[in-house]
GROMACS .gro file of C-alpha atoms in nm:
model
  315
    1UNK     CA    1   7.757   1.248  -4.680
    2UNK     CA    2   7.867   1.615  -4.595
    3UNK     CA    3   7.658   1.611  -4.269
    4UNK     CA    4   7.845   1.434  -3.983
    5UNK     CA    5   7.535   1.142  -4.009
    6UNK     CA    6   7.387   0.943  -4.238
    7UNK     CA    7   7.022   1.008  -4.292
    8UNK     CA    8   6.976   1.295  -4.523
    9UNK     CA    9   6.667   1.526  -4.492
   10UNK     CA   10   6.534   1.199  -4.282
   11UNK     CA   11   6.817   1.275  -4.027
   12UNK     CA   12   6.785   1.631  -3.979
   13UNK     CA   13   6.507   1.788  -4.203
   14UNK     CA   14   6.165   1.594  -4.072
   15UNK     CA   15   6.185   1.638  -3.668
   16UNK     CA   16   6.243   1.409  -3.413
   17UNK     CA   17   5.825   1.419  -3.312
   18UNK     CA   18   5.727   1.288  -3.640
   19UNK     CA   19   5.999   1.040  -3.766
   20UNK     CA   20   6.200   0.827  -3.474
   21UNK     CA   21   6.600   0.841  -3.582
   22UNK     CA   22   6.568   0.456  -3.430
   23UNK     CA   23   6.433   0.401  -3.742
   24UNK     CA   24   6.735   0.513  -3.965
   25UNK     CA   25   6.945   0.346  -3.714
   26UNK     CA   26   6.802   0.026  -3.819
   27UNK     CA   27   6.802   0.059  -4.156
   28UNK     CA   28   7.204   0.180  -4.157
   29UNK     CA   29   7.305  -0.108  -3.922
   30UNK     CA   30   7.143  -0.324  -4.208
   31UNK     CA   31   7.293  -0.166  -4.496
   32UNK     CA   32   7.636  -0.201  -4.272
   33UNK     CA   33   7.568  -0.570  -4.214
   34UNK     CA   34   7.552  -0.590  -4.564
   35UNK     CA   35   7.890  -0.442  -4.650
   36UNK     CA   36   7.772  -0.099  -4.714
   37UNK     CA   37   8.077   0.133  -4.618
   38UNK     CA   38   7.893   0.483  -4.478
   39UNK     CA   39   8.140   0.801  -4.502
   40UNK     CA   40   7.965   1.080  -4.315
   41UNK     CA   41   8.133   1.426  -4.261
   42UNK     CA   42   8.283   1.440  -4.624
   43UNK     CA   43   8.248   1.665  -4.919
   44UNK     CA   44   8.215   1.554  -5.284
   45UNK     CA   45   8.332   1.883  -5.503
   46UNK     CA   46   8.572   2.159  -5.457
   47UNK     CA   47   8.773   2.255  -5.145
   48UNK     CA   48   8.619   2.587  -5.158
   49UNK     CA   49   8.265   2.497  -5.143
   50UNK     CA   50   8.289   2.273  -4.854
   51UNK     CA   51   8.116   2.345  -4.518
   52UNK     CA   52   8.413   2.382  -4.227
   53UNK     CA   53   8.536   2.099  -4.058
   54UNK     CA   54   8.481   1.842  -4.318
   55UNK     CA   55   8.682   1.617  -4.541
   56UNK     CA   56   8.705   1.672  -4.921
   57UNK     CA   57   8.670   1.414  -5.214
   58UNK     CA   58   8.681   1.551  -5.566
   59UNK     CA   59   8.499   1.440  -5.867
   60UNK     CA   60   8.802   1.319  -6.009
   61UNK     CA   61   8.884   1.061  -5.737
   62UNK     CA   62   8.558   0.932  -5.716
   63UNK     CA   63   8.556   0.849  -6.081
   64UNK     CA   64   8.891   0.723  -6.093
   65UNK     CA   65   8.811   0.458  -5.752
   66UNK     CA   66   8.506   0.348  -5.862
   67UNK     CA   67   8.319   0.212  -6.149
   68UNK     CA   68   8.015   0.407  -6.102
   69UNK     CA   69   7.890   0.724  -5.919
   70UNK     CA   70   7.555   0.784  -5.848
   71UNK     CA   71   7.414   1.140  -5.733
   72UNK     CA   72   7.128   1.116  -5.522
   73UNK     CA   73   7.164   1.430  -5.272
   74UNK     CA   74   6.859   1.663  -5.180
   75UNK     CA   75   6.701   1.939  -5.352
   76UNK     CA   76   6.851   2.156  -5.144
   77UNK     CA   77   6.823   2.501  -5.245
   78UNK     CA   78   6.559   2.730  -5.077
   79UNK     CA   79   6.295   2.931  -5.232
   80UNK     CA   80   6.368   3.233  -5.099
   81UNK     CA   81   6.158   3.575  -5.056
   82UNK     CA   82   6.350   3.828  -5.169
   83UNK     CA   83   6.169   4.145  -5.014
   84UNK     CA   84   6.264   4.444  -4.785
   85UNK     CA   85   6.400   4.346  -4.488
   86UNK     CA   86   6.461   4.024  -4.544
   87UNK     CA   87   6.850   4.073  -4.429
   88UNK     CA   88   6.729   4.159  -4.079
   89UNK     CA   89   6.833   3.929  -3.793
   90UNK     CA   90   6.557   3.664  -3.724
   91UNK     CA   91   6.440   3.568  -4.063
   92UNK     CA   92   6.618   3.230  -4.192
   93UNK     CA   93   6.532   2.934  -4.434
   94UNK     CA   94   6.295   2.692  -4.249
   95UNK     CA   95   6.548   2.388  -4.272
   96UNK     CA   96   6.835   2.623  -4.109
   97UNK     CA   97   6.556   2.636  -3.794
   98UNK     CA   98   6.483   2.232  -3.833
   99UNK     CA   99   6.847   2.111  -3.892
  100UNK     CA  100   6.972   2.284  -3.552
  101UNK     CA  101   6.697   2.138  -3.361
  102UNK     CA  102   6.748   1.768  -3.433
  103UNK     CA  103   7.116   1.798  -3.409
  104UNK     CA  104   7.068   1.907  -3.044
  105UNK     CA  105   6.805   1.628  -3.034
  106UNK     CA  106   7.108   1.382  -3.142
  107UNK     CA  107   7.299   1.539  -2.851
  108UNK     CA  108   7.550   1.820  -3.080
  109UNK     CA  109   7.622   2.165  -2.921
  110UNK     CA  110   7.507   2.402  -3.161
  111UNK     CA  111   7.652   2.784  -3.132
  112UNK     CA  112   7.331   3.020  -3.167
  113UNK     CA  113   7.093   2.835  -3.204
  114UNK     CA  114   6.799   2.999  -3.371
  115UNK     CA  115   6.517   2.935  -3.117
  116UNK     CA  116   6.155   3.009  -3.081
  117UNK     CA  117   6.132   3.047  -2.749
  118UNK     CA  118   5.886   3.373  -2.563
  119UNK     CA  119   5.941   3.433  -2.974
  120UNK     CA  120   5.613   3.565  -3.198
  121UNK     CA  121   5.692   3.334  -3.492
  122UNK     CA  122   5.572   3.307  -3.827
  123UNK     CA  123   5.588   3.047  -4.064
  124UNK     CA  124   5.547   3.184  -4.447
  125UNK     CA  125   5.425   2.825  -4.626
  126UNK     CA  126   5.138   2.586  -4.580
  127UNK     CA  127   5.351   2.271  -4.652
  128UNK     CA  128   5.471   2.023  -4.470
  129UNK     CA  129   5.828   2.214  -4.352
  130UNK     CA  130   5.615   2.442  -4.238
  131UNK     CA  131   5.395   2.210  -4.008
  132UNK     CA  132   5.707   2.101  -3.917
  133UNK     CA  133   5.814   2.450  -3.806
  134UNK     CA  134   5.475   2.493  -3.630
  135UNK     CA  135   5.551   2.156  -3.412
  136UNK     CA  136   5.931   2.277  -3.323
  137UNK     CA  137   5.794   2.646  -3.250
  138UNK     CA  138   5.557   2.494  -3.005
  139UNK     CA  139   5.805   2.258  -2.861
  140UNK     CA  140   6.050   2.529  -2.826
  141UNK     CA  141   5.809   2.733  -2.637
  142UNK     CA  142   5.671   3.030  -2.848
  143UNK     CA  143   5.465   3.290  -2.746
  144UNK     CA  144   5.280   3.271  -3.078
  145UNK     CA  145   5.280   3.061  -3.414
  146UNK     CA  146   5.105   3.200  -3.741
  147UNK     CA  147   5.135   3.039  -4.006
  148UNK     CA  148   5.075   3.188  -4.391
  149UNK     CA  149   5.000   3.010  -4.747
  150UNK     CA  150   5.002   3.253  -5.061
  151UNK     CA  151   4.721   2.989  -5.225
  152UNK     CA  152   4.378   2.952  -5.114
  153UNK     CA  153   4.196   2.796  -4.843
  154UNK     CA  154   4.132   2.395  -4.985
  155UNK     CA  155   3.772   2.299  -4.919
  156UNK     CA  156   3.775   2.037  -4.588
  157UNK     CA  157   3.604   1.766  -4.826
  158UNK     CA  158   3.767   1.713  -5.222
  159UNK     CA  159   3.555   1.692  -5.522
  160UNK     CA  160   3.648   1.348  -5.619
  161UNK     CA  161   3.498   1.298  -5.930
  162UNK     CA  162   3.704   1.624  -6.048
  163UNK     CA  163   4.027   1.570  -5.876
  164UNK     CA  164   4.084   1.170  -5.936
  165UNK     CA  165   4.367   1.030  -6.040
  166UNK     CA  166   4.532   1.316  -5.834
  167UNK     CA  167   4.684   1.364  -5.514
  168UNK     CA  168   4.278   1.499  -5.340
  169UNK     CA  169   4.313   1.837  -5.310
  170UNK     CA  170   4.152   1.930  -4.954
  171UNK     CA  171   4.248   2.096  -4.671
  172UNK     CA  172   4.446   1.921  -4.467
  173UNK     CA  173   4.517   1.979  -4.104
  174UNK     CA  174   4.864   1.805  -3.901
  175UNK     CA  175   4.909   1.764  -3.556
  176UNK     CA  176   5.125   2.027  -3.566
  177UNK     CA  177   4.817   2.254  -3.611
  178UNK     CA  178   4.634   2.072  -3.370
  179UNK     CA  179   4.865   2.131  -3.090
  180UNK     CA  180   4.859   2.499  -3.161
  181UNK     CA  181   4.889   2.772  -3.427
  182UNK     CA  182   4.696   3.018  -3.612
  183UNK     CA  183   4.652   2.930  -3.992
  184UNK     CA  184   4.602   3.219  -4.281
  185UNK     CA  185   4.556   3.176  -4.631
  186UNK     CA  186   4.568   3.357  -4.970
  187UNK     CA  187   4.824   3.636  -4.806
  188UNK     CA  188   5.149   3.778  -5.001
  189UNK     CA  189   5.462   3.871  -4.717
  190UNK     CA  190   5.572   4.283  -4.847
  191UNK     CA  191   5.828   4.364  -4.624
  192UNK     CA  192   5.982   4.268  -4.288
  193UNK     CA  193   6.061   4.560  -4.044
  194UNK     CA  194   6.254   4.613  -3.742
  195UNK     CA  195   6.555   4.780  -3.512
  196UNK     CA  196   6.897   4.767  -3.511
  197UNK     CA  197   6.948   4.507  -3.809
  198UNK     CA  198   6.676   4.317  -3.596
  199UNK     CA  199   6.298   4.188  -3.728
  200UNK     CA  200   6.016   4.299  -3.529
  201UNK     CA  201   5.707   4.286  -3.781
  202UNK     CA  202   5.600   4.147  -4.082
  203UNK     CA  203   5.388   4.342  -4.323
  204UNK     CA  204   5.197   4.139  -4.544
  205UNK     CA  205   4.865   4.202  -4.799
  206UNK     CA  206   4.618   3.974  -4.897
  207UNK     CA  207   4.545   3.841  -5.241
  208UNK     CA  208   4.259   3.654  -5.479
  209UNK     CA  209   4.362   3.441  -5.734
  210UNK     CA  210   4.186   3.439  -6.051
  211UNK     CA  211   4.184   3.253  -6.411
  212UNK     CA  212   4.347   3.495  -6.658
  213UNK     CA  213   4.102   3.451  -6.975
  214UNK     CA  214   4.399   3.510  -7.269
  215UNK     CA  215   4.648   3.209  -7.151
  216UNK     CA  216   4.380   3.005  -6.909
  217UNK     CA  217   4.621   3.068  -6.587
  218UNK     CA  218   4.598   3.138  -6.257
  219UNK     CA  219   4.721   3.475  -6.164
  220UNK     CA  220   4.698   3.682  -5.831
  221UNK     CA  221   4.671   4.029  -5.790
  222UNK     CA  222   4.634   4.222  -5.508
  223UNK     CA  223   4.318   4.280  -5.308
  224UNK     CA  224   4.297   4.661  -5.244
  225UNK     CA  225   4.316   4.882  -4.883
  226UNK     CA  226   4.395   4.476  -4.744
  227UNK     CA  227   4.743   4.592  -4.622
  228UNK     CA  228   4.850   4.462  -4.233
  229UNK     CA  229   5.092   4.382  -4.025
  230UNK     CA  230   5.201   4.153  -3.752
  231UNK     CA  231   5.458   4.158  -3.445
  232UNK     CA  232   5.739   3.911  -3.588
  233UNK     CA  233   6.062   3.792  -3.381
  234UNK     CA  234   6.086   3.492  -3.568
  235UNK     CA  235   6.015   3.444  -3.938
  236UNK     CA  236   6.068   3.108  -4.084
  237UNK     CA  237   6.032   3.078  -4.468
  238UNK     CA  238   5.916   2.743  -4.586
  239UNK     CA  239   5.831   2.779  -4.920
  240UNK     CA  240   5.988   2.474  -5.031
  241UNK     CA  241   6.302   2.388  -5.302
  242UNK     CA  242   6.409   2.500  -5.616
  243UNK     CA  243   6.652   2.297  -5.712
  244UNK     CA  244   6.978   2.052  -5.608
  245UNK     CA  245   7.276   2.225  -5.470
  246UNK     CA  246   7.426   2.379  -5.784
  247UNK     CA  247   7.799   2.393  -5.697
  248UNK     CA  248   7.815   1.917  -5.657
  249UNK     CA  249   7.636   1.926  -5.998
  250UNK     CA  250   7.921   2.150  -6.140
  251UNK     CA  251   8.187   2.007  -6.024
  252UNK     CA  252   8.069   1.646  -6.177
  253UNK     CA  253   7.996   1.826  -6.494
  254UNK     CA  254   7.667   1.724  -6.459
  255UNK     CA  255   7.394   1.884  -6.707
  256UNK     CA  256   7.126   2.004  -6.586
  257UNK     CA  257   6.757   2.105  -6.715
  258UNK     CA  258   6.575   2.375  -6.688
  259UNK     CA  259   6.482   2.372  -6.328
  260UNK     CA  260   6.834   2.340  -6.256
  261UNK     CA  261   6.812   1.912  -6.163
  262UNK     CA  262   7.048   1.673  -6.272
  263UNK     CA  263   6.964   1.599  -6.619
  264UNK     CA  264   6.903   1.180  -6.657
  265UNK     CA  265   6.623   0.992  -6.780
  266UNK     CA  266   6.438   0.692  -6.579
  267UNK     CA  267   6.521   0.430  -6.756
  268UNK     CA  268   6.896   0.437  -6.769
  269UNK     CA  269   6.948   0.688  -6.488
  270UNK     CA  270   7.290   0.817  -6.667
  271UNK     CA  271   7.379   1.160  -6.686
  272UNK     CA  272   7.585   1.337  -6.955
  273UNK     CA  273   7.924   1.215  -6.739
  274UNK     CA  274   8.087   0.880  -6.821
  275UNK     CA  275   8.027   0.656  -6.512
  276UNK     CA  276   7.824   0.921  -6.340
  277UNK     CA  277   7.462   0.860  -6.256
  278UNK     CA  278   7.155   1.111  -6.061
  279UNK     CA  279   6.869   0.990  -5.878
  280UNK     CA  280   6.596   1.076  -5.646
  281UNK     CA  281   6.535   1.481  -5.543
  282UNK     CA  282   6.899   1.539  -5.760
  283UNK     CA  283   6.709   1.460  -6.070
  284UNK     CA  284   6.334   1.503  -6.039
  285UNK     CA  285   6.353   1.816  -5.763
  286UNK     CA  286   6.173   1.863  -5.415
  287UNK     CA  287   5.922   1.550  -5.371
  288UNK     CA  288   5.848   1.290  -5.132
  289UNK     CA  289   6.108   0.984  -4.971
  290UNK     CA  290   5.849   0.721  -5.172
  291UNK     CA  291   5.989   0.928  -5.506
  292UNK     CA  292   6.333   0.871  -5.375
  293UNK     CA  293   6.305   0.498  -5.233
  294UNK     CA  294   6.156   0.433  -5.586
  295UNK     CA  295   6.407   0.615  -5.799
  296UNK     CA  296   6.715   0.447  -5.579
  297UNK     CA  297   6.559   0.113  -5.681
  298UNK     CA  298   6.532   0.157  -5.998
  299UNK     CA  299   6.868   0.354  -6.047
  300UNK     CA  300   7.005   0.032  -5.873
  301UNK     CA  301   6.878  -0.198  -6.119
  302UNK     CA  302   7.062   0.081  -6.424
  303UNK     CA  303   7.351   0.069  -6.272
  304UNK     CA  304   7.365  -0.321  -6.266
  305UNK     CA  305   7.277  -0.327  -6.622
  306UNK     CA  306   7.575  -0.080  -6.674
  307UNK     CA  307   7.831  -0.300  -6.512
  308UNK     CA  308   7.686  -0.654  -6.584
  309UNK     CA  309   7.538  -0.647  -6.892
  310UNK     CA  310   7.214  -0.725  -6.726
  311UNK     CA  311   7.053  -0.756  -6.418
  312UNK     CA  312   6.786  -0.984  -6.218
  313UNK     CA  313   6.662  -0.654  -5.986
  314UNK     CA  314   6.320  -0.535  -5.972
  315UNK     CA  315   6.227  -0.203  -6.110
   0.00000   0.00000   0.00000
């Protein structure tokens, strides 16, 4: 684990208000009971890509150690928003703003911290990082929280009979919103402006979605003289992941598809490397911990089958 603790996005992407670390304590002092050997503050891949302050493992001593290697980091590349001003002072990935916030929370001293405090903030993504960057805004004491989704308002109540077997698509409404924030929906950020390399508004337009008739997609366009803008000293953008860090996956030699994840199927779990296996977010891309419990389990029971021969786990 490059981070120095074990956890993951658990340890220091979901805050402190909705997951108790007590919890991951638990679990850890378990997996340590049961001869699980945790190695926090180290870097699998080249020297040069490593964060400072960390030790550095290559690929090549990993495979050479062990008999197999399983890949099961986040998808941890951004989705960034790559419009004017967005190299102005104040705008920064949602899990930048998160990380810092439950590593003070764990008691670390972080240098410049990016903080919300007397700050107009606004969070650009209806997800859950950005409830989560609601809750911390209002924790941190804002002056102001907006947050923005480029998709429509949900209805409050689904359509059952239309959306079932799917996830129910309605509106849904945290207690980050409760305690606090103005929500906004269908709007499209154009540009960030400010002073002296600094962001002090956010100019944004609003937008309608429609079915295009020719390939039976939704498109947006544009809805005209809807221009606006709002006072911004804090812009969070939590517009979820892409893809796994690309620079691990490289090093392994790890193919990818065409979303840039690890490329392994779920039966065998085994990429294109000898000995080398990719599981959870590093395969399938941004989803939920139940993906990721699931996939570990099952990637457990592969990699029995690889060294055994065969093996009694549960799928």
């Amino acid at each position: 684990e490059k981070s120095n603790r074990i956890g993951g996005l658990l340890r220091y992407g979901i805050p402190d208000f909705k997951l108790d670390k007590s919890l991951i304590n638990r679990r850890l002092a378990q997996m340590e009971a049961e001869g699980v050997e945790f190695m926090p503050s180290t870097y699998i891949g080249k020297a040069a890509d490593a964060p400072e302050g960390v030790a550095v493992r290559s690929p090549e001593e990993l495979k050479a150690e062990f008999d197999a290697v399983v890949l099961t980091g986040g998808a941890e590349t951004p989705r960034d928003l790559p419009v004017p001003g967005r190299e102005l002072r104040g705008v920064h990935f949602a899990m930048d703003f998160l990380r810092q916030q439950n590593m003070v929370n764990a008691g670390d001293r972080v240098a410049r911290q990016i903080s919300a405090r007397d700050k107009h903030v606004i969070v650009i993504g209806g997800g859950d990082t950005g409830s989560d960057c609601v809750g911390t805004s209002n924790r941190q004491g804002a002056a102001s929280v907006i947050q923005f989704e480029l998709m429509p308002r949900l209805p409050d109540v689904e359509d059952k009979p239309l959306t079932w077997p799917y996830w129910p698509a309605r509106l849904r409404t945290s207690s980050s919103h409760e305690e606090g924030c103005e929500r906004d929906w269908a709007v499209a950020t154009k540009a960030f402006e400010g002073r002296n390399g600094k962001v002090e508004k956010l100019i944004a337009v609003r937008v309608e979605w429609f079915r295009d008739k020719a390939t039976g997609q939704m498109k947006m366009r544009e809805v005209e003289g809807s221009q606006f803008e709002l006072k911004a000293d804090l812009v969070l953008l939590a517009m979820g992941f892409t893809s796994p860090v690309r620079n691990v996956l490289d090093a392994f030699g790890v193919d990818t598809d065409a979303r840039g994840n690890a490329r392994a199927d779920t039966n065998t779990y085994r990429s294109n490397v000898d000995k080398v296996f990719a599981a959870g977010d590093m395969r399938r891309g941004q989803s939920l911990v139940v993906w990721a419990i699931r996939e570990g389990r099952q990637c457990a029971r592969a990699v029995d089958e690889f060294l055994m021969g065969s093996s009694t786990l549960p799928r």
